[in-house]
PDB file of C-alpha atoms and ligand atoms in Angstrom:
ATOM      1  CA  UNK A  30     -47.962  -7.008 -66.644  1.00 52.00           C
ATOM      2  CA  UNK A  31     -49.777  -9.834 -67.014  1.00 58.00           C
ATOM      3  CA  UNK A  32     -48.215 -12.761 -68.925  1.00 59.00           C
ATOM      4  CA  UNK A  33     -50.685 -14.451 -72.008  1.00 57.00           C
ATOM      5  CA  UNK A  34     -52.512 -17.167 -71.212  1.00 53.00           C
ATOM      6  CA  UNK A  35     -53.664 -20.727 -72.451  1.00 54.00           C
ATOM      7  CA  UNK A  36     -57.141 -19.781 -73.474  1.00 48.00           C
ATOM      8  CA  UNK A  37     -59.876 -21.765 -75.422  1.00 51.00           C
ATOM      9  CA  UNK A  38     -60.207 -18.900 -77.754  1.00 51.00           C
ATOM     10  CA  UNK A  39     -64.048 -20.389 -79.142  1.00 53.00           C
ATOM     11  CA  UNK A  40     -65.248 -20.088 -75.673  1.00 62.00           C
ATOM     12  CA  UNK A  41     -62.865 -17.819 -73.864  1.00 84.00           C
ATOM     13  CA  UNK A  42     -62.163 -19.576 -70.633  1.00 94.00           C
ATOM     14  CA  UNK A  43     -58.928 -19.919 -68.722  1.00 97.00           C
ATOM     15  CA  UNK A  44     -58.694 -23.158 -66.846  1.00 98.00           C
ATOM     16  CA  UNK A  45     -55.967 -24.409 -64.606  1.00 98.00           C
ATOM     17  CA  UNK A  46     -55.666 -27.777 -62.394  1.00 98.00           C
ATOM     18  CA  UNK A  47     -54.116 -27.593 -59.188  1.00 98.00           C
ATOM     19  CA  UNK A  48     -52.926 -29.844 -57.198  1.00 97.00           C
ATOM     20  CA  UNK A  49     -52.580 -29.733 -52.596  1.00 96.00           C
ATOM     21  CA  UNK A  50     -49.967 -33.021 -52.747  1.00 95.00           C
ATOM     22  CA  UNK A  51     -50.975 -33.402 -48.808  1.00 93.00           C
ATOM     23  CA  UNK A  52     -54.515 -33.848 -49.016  1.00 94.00           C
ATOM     24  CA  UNK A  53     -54.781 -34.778 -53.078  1.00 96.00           C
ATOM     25  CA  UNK A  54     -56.973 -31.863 -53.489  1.00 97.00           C
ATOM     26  CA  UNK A  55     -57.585 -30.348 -56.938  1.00 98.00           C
ATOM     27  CA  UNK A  56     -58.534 -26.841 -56.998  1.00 98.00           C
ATOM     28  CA  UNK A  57     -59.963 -25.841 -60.086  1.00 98.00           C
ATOM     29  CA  UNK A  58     -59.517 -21.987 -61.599  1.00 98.00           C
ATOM     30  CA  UNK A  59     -61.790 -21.194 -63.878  1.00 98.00           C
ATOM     31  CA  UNK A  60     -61.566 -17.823 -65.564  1.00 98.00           C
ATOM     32  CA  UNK A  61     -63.326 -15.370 -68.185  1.00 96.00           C
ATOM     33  CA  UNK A  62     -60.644 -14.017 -70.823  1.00 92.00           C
ATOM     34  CA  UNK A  63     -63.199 -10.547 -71.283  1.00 93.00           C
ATOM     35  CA  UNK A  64     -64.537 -10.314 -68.289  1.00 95.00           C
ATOM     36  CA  UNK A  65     -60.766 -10.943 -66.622  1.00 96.00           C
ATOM     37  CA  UNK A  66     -62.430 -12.308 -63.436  1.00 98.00           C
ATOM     38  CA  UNK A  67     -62.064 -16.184 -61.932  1.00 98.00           C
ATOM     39  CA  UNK A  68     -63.474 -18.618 -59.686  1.00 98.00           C
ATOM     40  CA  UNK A  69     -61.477 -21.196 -57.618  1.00 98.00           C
ATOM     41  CA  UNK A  70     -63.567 -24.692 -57.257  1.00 98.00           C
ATOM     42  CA  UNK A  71     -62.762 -26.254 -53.516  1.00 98.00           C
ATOM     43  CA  UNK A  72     -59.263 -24.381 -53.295  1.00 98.00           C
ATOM     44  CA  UNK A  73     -56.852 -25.364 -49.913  1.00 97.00           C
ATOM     45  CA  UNK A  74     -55.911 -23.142 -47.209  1.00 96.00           C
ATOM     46  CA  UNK A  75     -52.343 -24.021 -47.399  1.00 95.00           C
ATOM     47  CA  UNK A  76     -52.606 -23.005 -51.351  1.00 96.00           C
ATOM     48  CA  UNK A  77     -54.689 -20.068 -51.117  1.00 96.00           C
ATOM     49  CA  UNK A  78     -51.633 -17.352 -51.470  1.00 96.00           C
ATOM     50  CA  UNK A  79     -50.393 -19.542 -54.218  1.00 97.00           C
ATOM     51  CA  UNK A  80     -53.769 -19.544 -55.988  1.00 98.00           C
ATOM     52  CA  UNK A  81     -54.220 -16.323 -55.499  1.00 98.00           C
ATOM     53  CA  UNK A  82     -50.910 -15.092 -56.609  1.00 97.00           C
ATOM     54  CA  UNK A  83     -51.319 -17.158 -60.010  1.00 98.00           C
ATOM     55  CA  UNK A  84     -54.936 -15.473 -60.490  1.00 98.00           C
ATOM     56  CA  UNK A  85     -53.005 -11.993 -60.204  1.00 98.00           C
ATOM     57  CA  UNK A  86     -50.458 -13.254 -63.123  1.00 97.00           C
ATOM     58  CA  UNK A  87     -52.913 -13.903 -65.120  1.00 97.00           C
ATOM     59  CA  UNK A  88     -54.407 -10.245 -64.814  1.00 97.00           C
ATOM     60  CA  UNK A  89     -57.924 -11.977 -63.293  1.00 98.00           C
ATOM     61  CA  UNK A  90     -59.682 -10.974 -60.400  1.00 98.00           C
ATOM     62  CA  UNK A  91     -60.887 -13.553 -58.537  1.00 98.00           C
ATOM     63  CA  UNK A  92     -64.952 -12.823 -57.925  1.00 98.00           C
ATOM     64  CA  UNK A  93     -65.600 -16.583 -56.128  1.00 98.00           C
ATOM     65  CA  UNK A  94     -64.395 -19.623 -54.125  1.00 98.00           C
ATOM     66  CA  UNK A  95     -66.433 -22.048 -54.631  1.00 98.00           C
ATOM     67  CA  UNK A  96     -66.836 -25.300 -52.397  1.00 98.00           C
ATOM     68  CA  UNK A  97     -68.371 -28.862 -53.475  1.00 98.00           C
ATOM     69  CA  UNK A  98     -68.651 -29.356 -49.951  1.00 98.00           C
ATOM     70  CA  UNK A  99     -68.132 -29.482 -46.546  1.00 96.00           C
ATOM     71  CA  UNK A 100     -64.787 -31.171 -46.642  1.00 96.00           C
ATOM     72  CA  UNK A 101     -63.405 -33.314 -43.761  1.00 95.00           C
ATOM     73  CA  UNK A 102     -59.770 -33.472 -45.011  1.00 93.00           C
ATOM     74  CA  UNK A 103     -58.481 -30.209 -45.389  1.00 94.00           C
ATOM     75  CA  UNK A 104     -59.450 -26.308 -44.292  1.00 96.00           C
ATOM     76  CA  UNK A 105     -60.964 -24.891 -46.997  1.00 97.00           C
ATOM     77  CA  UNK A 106     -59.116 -21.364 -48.292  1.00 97.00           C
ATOM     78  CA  UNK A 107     -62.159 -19.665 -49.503  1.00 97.00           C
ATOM     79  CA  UNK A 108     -61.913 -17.660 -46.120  1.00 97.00           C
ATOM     80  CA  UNK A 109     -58.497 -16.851 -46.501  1.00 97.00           C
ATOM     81  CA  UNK A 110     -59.302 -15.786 -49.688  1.00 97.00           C
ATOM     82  CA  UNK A 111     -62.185 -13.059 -49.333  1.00 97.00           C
ATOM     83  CA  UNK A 112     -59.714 -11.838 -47.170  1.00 96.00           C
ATOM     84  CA  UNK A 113     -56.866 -11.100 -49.751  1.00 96.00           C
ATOM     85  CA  UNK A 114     -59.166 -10.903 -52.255  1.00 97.00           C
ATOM     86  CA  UNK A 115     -62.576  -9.610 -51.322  1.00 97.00           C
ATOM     87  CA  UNK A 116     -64.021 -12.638 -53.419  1.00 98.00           C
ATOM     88  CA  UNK A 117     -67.891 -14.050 -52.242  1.00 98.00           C
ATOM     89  CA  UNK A 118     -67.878 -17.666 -50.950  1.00 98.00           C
ATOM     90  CA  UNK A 119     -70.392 -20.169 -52.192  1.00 98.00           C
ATOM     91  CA  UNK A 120     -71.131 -23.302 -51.122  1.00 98.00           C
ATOM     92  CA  UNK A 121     -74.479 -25.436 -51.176  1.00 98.00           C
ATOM     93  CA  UNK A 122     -77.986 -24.958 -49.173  1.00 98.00           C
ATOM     94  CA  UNK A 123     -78.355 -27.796 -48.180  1.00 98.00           C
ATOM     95  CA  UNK A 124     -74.291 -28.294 -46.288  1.00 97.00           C
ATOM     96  CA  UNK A 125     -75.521 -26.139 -43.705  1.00 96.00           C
ATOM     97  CA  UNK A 126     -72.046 -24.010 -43.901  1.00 97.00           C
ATOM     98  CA  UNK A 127     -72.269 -20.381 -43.794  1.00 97.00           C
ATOM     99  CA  UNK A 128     -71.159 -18.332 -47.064  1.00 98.00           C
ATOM    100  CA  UNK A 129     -72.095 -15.244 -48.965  1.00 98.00           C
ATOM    101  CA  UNK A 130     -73.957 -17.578 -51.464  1.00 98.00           C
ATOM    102  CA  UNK A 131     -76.159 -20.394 -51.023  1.00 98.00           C
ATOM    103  CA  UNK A 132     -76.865 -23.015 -54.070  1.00 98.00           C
ATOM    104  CA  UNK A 133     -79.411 -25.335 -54.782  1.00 98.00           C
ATOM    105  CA  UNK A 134     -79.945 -28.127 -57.052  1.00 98.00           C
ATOM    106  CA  UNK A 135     -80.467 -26.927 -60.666  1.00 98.00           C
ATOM    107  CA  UNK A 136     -79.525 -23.673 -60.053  1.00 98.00           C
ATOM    108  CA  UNK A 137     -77.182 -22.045 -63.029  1.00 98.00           C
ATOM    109  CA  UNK A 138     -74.191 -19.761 -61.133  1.00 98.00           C
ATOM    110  CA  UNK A 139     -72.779 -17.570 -63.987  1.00 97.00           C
ATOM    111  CA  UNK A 140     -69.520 -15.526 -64.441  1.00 97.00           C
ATOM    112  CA  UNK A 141     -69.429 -13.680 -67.476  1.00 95.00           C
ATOM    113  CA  UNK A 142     -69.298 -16.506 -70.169  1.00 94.00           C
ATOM    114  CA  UNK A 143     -68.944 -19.429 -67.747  1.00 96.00           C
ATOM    115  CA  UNK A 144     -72.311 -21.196 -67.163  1.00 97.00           C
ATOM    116  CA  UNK A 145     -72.383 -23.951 -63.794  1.00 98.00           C
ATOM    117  CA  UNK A 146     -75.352 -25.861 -63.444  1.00 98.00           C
ATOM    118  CA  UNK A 147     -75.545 -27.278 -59.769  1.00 98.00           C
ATOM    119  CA  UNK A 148     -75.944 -30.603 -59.572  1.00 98.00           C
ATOM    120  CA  UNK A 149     -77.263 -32.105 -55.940  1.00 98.00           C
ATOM    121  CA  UNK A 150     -74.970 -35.038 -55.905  1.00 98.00           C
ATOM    122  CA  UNK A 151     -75.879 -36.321 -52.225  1.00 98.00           C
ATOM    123  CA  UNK A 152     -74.307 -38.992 -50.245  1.00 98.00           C
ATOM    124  CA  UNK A 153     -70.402 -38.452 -49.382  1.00 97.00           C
ATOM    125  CA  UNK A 154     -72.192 -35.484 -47.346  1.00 97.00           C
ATOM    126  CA  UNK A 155     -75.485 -34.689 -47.458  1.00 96.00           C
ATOM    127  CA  UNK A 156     -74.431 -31.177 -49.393  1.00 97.00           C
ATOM    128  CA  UNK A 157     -72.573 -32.380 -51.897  1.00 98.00           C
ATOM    129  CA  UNK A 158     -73.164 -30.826 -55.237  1.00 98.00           C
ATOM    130  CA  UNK A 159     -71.403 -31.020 -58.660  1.00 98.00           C
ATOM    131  CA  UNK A 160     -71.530 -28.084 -60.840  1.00 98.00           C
ATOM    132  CA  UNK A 161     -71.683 -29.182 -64.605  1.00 98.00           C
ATOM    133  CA  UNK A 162     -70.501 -26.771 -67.437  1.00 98.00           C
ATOM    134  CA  UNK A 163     -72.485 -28.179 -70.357  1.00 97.00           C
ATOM    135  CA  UNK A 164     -70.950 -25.832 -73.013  1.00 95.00           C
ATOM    136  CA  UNK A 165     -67.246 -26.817 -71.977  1.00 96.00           C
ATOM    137  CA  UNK A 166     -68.293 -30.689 -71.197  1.00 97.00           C
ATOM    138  CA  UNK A 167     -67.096 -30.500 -68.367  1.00 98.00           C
ATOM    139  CA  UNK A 168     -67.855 -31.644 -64.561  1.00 98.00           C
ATOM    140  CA  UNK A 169     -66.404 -30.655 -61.222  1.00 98.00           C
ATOM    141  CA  UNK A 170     -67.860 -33.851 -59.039  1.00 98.00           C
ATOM    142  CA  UNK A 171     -66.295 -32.848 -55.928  1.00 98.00           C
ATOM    143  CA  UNK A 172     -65.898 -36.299 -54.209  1.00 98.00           C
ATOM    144  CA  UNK A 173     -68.732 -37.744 -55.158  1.00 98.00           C
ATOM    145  CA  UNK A 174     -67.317 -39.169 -57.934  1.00 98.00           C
ATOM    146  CA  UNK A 175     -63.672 -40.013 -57.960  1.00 98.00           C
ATOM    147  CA  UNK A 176     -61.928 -41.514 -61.259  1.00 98.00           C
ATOM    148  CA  UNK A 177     -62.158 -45.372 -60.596  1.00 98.00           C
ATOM    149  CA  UNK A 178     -63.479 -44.515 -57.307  1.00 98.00           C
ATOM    150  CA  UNK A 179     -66.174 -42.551 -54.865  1.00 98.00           C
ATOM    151  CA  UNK A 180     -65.493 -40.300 -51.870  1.00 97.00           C
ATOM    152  CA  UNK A 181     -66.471 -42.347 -48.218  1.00 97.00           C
ATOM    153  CA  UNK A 182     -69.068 -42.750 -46.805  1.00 97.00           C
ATOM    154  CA  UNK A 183     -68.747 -43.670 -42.845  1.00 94.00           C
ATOM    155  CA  UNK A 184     -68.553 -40.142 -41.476  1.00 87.00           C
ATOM    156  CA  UNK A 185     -70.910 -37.124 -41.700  1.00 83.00           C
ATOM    157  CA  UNK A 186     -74.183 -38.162 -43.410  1.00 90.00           C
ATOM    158  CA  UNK A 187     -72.288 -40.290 -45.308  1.00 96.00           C
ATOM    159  CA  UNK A 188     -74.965 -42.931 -47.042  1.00 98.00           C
ATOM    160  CA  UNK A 189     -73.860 -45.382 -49.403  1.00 98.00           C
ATOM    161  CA  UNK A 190     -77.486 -46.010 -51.087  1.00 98.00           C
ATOM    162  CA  UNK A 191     -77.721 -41.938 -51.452  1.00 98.00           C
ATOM    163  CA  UNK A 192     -74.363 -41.756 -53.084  1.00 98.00           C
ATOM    164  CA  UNK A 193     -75.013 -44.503 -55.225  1.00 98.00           C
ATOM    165  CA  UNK A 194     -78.504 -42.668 -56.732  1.00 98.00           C
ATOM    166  CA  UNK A 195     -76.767 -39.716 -56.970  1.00 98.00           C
ATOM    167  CA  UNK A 196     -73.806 -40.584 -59.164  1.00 98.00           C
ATOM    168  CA  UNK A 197     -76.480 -43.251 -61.243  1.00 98.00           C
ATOM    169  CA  UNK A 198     -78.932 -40.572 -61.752  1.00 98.00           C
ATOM    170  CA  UNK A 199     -77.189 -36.856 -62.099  1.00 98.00           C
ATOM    171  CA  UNK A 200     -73.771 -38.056 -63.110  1.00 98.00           C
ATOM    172  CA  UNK A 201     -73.932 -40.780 -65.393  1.00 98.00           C
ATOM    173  CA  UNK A 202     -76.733 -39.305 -67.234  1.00 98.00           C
ATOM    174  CA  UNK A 203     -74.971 -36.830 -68.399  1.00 98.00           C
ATOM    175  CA  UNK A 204     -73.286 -37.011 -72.274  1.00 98.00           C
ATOM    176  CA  UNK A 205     -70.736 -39.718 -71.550  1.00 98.00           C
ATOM    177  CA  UNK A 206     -67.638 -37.337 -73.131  1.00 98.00           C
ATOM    178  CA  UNK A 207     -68.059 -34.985 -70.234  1.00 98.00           C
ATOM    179  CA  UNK A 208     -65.009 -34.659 -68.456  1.00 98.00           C
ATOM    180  CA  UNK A 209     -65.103 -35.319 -64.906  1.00 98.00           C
ATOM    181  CA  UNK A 210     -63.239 -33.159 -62.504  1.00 98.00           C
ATOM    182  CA  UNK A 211     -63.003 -34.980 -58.962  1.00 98.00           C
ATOM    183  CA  UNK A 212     -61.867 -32.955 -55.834  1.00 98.00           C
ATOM    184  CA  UNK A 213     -59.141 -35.697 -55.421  1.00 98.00           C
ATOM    185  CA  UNK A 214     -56.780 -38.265 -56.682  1.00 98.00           C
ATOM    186  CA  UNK A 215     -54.629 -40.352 -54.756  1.00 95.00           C
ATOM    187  CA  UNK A 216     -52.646 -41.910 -57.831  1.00 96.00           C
ATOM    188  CA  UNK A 217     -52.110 -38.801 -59.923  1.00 95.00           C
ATOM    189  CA  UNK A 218     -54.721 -39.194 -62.701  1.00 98.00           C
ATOM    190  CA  UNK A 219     -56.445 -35.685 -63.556  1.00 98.00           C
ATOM    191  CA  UNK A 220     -59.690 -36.158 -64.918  1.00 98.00           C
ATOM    192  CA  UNK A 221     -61.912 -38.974 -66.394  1.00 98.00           C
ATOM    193  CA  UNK A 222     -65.029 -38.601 -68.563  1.00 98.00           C
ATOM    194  CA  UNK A 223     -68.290 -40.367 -67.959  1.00 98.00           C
ATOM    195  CA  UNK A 224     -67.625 -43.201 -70.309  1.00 98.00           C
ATOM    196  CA  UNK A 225     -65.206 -43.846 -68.099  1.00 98.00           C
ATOM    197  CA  UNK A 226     -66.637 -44.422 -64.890  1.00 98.00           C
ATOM    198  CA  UNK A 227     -69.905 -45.775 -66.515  1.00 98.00           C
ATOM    199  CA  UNK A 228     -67.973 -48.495 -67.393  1.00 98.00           C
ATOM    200  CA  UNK A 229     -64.425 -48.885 -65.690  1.00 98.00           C
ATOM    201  CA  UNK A 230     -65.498 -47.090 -62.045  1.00 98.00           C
ATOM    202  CA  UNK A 231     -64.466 -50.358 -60.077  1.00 97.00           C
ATOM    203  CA  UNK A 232     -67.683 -48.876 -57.320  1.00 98.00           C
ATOM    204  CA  UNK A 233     -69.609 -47.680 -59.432  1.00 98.00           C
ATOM    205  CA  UNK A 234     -70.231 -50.423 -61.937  1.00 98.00           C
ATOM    206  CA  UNK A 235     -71.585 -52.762 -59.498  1.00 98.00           C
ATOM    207  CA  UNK A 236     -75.431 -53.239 -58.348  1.00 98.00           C
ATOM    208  CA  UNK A 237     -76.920 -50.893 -55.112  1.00 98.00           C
ATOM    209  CA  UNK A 238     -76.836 -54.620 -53.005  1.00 98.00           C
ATOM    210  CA  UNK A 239     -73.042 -54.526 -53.780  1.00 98.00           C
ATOM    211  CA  UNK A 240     -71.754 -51.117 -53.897  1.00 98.00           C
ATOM    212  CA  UNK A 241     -73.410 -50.719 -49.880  1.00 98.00           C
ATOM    213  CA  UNK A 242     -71.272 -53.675 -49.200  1.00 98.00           C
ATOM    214  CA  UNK A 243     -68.364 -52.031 -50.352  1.00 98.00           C
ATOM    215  CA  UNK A 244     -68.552 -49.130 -48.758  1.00 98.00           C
ATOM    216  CA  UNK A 245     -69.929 -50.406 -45.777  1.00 97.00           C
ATOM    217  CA  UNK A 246     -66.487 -52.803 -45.599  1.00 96.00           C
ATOM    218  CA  UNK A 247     -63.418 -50.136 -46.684  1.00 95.00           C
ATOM    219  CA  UNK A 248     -62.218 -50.060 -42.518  1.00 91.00           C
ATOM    220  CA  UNK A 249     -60.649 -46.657 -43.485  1.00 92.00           C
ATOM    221  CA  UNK A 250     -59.090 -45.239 -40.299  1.00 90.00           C
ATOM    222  CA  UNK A 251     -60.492 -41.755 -38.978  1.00 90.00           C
ATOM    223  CA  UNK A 252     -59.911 -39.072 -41.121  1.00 88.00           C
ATOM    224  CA  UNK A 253     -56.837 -36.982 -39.665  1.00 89.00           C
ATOM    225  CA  UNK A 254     -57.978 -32.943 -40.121  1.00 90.00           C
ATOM    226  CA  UNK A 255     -61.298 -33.927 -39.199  1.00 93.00           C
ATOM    227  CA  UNK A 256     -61.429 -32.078 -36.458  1.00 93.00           C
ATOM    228  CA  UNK A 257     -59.789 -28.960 -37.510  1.00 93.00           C
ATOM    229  CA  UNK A 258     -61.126 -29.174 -40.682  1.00 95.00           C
ATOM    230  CA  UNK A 259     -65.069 -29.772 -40.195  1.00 94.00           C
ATOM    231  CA  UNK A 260     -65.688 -26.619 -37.495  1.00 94.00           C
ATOM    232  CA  UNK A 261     -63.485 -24.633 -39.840  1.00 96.00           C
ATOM    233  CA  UNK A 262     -65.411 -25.009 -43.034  1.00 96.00           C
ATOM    234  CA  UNK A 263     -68.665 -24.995 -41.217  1.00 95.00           C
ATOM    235  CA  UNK A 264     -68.108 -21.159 -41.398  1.00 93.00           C
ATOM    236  CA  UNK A 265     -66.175 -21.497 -44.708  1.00 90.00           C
ATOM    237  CA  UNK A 266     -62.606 -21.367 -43.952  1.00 92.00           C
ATOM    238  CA  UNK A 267     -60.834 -19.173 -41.952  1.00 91.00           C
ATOM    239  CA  UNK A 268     -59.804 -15.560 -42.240  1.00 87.00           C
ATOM    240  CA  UNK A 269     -56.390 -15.953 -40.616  1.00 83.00           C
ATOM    241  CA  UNK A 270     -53.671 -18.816 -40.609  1.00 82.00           C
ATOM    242  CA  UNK A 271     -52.789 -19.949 -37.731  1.00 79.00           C
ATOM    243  CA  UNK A 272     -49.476 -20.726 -36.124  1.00 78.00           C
ATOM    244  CA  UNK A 273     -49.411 -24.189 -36.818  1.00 78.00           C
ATOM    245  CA  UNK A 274     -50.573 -23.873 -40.665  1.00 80.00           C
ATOM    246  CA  UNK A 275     -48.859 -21.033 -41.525  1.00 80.00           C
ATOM    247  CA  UNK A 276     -45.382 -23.030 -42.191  1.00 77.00           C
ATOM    248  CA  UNK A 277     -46.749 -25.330 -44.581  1.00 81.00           C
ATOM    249  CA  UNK A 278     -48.450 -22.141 -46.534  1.00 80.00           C
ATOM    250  CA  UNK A 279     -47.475 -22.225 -50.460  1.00 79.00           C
ATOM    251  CA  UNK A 280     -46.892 -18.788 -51.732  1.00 76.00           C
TER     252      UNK A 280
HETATM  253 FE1  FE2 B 304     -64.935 -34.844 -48.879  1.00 96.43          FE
END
């Protein structure tokens, strides 16, 4: 049986942070107490049995696996997880991955009483979105906006003036007690809110001039699981471990 949950009884969602400690990934469950289904935002292959096993505990059924984006860092588990779960995967338009569902800017995706309004938040990749849930104030930025921070932008279509417009003009526009939700953290903090970054992001705050300079100067090495990761999520995720993930696989 199912063991009670944490719920936000005025709006009746379950939501749980979790963390991939290889890749700093947060994977975001988001579930619907009546409707007892889920989604997982940008959930890791090496975690999918473990995210999946929690969304059983909690009596859900998991309906999506959502993606920000086309990540470079890690394989995404949405694949994984249609497979032991027969959820859809969704991802944006304009990544150019394959999934079941296709989003586009200011598009609402709904599960029972969860409402996500996509968010085209260009410029890490050229797919990125955020998906904003106004009535929870809260944000899932994927890594287009990082607490203190931003995700890269010297690989994929990575453009530093893009990113820049798209965090000034869909992000910190938004009420500034939203909390933001970044698809990583590489010093343990969980979540920000827009105040936050409008005025402490150490990128962020700066002019255009000077942010480009930035991020046109961070000499960040190449990114390790590139190569395994990008052809993998191009056809999000995979629908069998292989040998050399499966003994790092979290149950
Ligand atoms: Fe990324």
């Amino acid at each position: 049986m199912a063991v009670k949950t944490s719920i936000n009884h005025k709006n009746r969602l379950i939501f749980r942070q979790l963390l991939d400690s290889v890749s700093c990934t947060y994977t975001y469950l988001l579930g619907d107490f009546e409707k007892k289904e889920c989604i997982l935002i940008d959930p890791v292959l090496e975690h999918a049995k473990r995210d999946f096993n929690l969304v059983k505990e909690l009596g859900l059924k998991l309906s999506y696996a959502l993606n920000t984006h086309m990540h470079a860092d890690h394989i995404t588990g949405t694949g994984y997880l249609k497979k032991l779960s027969g959820c859809k995967s969704v991802i944006s338009k304009a990544s150019g991955a394959q999934a079941d569902i296709h989003l586009e800017d200011e598009e609402l995706f709904s599960l029972g009483n969860i409402c996500l309004k996509v968010l085209s938040t260009p410029g890490h990749t050229n797919g990125c979105v955020s998906y904003y849930c106004e009535e929870q104030q809260m944000v899932f930025t994927g890594d287009a906006l990082l607490i203190r921070g931003c995700g890269r932008t010297d690989f994929q279509e990575g453009n530093p003036a893009t990113l820049y417009k798209s965090v000034h003009s869909k992000l910190f526009t938004l009420p500034h007690e939203t909390v933001v939700y970044p698809a990583h953290d590489y010093r343990g903090v969980m979540s920000s809110t827009i105040a936050e970054e409008i005025k402490y992001n150490s990128r962020l705050t700066k002019n255009m001039e000077e942010f480009i300079d930035i991020m046109n100067n961070l000499n960040l090495g190449y990114p390790k699981q590139i190569d395994k990761a990008l052809p993998a999520n191009k056809v999000c995720g995979l629908h069998d471990i292989p040998e050399d993930i499966s003994q790092n696989i979290v149950q």
